[in-house]
CSV table of C-alpha atoms in Angstrom, one decimal:
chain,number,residue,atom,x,y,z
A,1,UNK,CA,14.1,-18.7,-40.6
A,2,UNK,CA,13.7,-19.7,-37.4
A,3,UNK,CA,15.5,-17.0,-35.3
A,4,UNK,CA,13.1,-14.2,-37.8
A,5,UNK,CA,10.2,-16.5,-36.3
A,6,UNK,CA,11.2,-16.3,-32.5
A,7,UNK,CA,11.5,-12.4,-33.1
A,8,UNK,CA,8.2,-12.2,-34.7
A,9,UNK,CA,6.5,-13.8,-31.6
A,10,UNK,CA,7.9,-12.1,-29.5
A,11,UNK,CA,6.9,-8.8,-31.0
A,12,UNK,CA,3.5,-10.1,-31.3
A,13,UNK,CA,3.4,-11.4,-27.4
A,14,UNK,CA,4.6,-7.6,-26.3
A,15,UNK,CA,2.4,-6.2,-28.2
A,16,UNK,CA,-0.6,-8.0,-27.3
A,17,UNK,CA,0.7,-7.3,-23.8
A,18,UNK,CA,0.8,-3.8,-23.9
A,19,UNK,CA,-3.0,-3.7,-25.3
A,20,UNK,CA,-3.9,-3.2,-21.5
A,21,UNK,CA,-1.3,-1.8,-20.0
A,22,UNK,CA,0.5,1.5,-20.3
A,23,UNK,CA,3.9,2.9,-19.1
A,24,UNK,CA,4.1,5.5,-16.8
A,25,UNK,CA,7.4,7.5,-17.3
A,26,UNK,CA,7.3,10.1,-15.4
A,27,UNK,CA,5.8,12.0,-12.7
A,28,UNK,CA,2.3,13.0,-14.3
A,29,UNK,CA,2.2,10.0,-16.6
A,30,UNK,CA,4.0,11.8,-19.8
A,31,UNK,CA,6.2,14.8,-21.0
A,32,UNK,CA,3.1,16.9,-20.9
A,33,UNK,CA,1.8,16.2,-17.4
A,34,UNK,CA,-1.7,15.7,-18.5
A,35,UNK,CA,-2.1,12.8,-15.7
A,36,UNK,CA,-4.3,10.6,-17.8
A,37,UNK,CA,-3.3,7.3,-18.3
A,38,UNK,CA,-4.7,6.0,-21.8
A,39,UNK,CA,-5.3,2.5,-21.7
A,40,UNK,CA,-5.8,2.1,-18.2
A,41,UNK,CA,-9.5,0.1,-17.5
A,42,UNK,CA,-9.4,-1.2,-14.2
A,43,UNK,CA,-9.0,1.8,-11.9
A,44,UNK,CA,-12.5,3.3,-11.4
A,45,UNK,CA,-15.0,4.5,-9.5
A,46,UNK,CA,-16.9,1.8,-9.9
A,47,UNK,CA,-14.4,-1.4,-9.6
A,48,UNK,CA,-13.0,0.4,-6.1
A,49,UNK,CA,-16.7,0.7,-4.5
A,50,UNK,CA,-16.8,-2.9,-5.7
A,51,UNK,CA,-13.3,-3.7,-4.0
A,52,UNK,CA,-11.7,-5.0,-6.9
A,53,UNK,CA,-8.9,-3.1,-6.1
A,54,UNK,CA,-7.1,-4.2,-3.1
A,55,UNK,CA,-3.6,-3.7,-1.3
A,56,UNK,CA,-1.3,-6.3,-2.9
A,57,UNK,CA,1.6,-5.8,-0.8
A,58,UNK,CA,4.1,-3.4,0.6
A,59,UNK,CA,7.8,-2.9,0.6
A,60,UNK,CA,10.2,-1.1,2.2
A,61,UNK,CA,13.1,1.0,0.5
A,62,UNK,CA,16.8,0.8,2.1
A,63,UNK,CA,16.8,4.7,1.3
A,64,UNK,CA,17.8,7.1,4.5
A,65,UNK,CA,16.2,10.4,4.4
A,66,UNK,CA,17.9,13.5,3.9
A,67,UNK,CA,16.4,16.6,5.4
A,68,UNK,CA,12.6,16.6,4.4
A,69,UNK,CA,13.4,14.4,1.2
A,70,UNK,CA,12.8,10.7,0.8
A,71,UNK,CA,11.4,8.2,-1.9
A,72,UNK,CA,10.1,9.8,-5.4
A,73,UNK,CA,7.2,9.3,-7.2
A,74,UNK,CA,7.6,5.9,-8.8
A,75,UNK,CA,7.6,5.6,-12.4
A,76,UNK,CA,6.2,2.4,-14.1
A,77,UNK,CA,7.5,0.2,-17.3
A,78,UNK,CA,5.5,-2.2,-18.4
A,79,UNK,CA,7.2,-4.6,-20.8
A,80,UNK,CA,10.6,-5.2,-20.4
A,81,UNK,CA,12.3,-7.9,-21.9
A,82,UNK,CA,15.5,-8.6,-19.8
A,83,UNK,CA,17.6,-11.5,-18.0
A,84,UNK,CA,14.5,-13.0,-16.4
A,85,UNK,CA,12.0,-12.3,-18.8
A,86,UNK,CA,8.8,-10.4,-19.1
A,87,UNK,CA,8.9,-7.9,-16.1
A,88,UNK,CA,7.1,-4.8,-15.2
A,89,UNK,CA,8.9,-2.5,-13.4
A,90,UNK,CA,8.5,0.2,-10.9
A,91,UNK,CA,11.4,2.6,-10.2
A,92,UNK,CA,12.0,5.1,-7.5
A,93,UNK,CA,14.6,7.4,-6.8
A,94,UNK,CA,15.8,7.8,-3.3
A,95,UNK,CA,17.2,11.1,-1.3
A,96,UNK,CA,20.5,9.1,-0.7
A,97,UNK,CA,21.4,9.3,-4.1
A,98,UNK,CA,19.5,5.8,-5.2
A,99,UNK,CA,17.6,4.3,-8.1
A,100,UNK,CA,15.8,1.5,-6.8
A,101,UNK,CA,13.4,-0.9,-8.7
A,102,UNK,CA,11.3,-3.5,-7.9
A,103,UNK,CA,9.1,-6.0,-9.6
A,104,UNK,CA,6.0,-4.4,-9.8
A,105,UNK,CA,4.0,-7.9,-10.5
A,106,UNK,CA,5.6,-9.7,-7.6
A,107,UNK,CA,6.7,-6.6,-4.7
A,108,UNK,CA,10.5,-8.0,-5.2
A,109,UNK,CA,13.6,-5.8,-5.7
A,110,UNK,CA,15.1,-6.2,-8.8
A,111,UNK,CA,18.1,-3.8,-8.4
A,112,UNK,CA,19.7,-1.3,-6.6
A,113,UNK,CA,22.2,1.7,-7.8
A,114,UNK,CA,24.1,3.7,-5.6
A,115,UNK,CA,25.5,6.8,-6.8
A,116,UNK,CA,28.8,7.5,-6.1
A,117,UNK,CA,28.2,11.5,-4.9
A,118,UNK,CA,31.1,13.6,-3.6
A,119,UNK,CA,29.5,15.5,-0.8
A,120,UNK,CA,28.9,19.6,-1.7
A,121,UNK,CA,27.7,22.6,0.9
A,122,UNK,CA,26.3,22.2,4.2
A,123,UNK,CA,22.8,21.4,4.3
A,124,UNK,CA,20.3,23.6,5.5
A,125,UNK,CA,16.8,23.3,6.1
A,126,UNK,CA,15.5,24.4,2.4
A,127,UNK,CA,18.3,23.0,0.5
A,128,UNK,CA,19.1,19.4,2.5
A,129,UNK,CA,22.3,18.2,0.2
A,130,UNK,CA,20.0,14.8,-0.9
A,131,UNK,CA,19.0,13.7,-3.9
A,132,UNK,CA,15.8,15.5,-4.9
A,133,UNK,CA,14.0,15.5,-8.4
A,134,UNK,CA,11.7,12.7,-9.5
A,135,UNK,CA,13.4,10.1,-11.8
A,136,UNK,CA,12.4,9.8,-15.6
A,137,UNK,CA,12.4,7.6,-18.6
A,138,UNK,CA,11.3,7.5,-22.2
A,139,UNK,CA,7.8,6.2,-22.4
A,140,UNK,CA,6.1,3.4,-24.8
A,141,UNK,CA,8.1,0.8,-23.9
A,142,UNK,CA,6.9,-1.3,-27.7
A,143,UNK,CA,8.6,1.7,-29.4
A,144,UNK,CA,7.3,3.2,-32.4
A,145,UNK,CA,7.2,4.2,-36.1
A,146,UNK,CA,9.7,6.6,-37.2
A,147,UNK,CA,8.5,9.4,-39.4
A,148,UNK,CA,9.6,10.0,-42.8
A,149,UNK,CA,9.5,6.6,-43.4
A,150,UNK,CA,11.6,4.9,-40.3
A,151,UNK,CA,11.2,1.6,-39.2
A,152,UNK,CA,10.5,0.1,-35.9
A,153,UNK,CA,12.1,2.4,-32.9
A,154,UNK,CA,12.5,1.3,-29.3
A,155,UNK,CA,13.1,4.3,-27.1
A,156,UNK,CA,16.3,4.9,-25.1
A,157,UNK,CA,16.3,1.8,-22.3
A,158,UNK,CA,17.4,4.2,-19.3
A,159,UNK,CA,16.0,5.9,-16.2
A,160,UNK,CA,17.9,9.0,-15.4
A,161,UNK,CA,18.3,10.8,-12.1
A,162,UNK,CA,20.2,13.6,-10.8
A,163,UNK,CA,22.4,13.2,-7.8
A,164,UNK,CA,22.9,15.7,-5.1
A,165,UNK,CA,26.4,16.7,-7.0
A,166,UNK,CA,24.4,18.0,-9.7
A,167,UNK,CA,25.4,14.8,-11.7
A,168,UNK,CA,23.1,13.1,-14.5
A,169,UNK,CA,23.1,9.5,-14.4
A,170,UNK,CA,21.6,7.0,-17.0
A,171,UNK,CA,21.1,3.7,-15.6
A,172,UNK,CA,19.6,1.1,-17.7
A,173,UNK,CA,16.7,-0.4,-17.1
A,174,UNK,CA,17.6,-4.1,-17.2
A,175,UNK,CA,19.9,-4.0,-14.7
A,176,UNK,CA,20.5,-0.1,-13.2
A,177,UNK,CA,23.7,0.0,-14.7
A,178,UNK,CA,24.8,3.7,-14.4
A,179,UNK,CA,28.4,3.6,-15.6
A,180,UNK,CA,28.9,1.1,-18.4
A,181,UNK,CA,27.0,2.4,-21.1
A,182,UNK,CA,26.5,6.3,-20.4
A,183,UNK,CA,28.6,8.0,-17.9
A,184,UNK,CA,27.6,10.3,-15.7
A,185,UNK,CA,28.0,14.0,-16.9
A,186,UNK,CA,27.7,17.2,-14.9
A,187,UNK,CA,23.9,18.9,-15.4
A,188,UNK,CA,23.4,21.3,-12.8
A,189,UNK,CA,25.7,22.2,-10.3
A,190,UNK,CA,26.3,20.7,-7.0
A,191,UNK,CA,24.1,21.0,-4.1
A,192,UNK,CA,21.2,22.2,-6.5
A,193,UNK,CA,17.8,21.2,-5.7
A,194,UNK,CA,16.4,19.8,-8.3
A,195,UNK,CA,12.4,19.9,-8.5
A,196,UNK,CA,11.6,17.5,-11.6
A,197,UNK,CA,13.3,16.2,-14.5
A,198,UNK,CA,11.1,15.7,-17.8
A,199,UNK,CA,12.4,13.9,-21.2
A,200,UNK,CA,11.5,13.9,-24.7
A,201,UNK,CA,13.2,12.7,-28.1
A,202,UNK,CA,17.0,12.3,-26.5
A,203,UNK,CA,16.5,15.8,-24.6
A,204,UNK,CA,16.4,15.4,-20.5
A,205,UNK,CA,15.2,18.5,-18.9
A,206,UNK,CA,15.5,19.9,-15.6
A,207,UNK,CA,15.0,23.2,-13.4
A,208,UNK,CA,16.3,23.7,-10.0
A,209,UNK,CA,14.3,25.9,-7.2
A,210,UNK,CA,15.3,27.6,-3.3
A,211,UNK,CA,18.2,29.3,-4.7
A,212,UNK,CA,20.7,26.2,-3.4
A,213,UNK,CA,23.8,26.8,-5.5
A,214,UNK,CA,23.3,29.8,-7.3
A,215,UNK,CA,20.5,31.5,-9.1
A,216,UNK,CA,17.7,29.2,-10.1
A,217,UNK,CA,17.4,28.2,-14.1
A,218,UNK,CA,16.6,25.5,-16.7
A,219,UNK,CA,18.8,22.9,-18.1
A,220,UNK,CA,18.6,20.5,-20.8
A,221,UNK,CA,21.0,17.7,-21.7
A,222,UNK,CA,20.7,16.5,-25.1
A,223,UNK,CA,22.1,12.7,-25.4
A,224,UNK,CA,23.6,11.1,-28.8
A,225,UNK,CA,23.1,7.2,-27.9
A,226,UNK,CA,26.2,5.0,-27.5
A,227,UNK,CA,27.1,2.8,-30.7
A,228,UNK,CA,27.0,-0.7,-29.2
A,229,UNK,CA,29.4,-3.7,-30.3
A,230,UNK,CA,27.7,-6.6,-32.4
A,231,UNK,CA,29.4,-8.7,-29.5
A,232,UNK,CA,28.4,-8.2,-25.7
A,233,UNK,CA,31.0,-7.6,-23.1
A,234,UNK,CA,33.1,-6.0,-26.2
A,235,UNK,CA,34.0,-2.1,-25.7
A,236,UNK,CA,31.5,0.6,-27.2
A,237,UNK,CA,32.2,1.5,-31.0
A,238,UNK,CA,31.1,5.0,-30.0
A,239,UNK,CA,30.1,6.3,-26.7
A,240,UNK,CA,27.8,8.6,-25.3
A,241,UNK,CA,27.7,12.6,-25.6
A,242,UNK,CA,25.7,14.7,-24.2
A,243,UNK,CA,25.5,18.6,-24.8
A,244,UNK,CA,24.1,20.2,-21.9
A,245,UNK,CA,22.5,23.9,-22.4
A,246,UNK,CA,21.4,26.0,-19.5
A,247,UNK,CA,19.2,29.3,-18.6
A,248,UNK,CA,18.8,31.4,-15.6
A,249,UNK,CA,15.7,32.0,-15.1
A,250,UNK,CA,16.8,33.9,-11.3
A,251,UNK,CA,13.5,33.7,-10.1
A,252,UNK,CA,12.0,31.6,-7.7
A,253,UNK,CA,11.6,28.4,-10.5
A,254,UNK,CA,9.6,25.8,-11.5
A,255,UNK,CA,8.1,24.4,-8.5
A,256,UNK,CA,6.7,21.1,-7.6
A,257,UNK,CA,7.4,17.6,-8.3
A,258,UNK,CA,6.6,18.2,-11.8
A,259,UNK,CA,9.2,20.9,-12.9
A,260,UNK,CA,9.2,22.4,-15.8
């Protein structure tokens, strides 16, 4: 009874939480790029002529820049319930073949994930050999209701990225661990720039631009979730699959930070 109470508030605390905030999963706010950010009420016209919104604080990534490539667009999680709590969470991809995250609340790192990237091709001034495409995650960090009748849903707890191998990574959220749980699997090949990733219901999505390792196309990895042990630190009843699908499109691609 009292472990069935202790989950019911905390469902009821995130919940209440997330009445005015809003994840922001990917670059354009959703899988459909429509920018607008729902439950937002603060940023205005109106509050920044007033100065309510002011420079909190800045900080500086460890990432080194490769060719004309650097930092992401950050993506933004807002209820995550992990090994020190409540946290909002920003995460940014770096050129170096990095996912970096920080407290979003505070301006503190939380982790750091280094890819392990075999280099590929000599770089040249369109196709620089870094890591380029945005990182992504599932939005609605409460979850949802199934249809048909489903219970309660929490969507996958990763933040994928592509490495400059052409490698897709899942690194969790709680802790950017990119190995344990998913391994990495080969999406698109190596030395491909990489202009966006996009995700929706298991299926990452991503199209490549510049020509940098063959003709350009679109690729989508579809992900069956591990089966996880009753027990932590106990091996995976089941692990991960994905089934990647590609098609060249051998034009000049989807531009953009965006992609497709």
């Amino acid at each position: 009874m009292r472990r069935k109470f202790l989950w019911s508030a905390c469902i009821a605390v995130t919940a209440c939480a997330s009445l005015w905030a809003a994840d922001w999963p990917s670059v354009g706010g959703n899988p459909q790029r429509d920018g607008w950010a729902r439950n937002d009420k603060y940023l205005s016209k109106d509050n920044i002529t007033k100065g309510q919104v002011k420079l909190l604080y800045k900080f500086k990534f460890p990432n080194t820049a490769v060719g004309l490539d650097a930092l992401s667009t950050p993506i933004d999680l807002t209820n995550l319930i992990g090994w020190a709590g409540f946290k909002e969470l920003l995460f940014v991809g770096g050129s170096s073949n990095a996912l970096y995250s920080i407290d979003s609340d505070l301006g503190e790192k939380y982790f750091e994930t280094k890819f392990d990237v075999k280099p590929s091709g000599t770089p040249t001034a369109l196709c620089s050999g870094g890591q380029t495409a945005s990182v992504v995650m599932p939005g609605n960090s409460m979850g949802r209701r199934g249809f048909g009748g489903g219970g309660f849903q929490r969507p996958q707890p990763y933040v994928w990225a592509v490495s400059s191998d052409g490698m897709l990574h899942a690194a969790r959220q709680q802790d950017g661990d990119a190995k344990k749980y998913i391994a990495p699997v080969q999406f698109v090949p190596a030395g491909s720039k990489v202009s966006g990733l996009n995700t929706n219901s298991n299926v990452i999505y991503a199209s490549t631009v510049d020509s940098c390792a063959g003709p350009n196309g679109l690729y989508a990895a579809t992900l069956t979730p591990p089966v996880l042990p009753d027990m932590p630190d106990m091996p995976l009843v089941k692990p991960a699959e994905y089934a990647v699908t590609s098609f060249m499109t051998n034009g000049s691609g989807f531009s953009g930070p965006g992609g497709v």
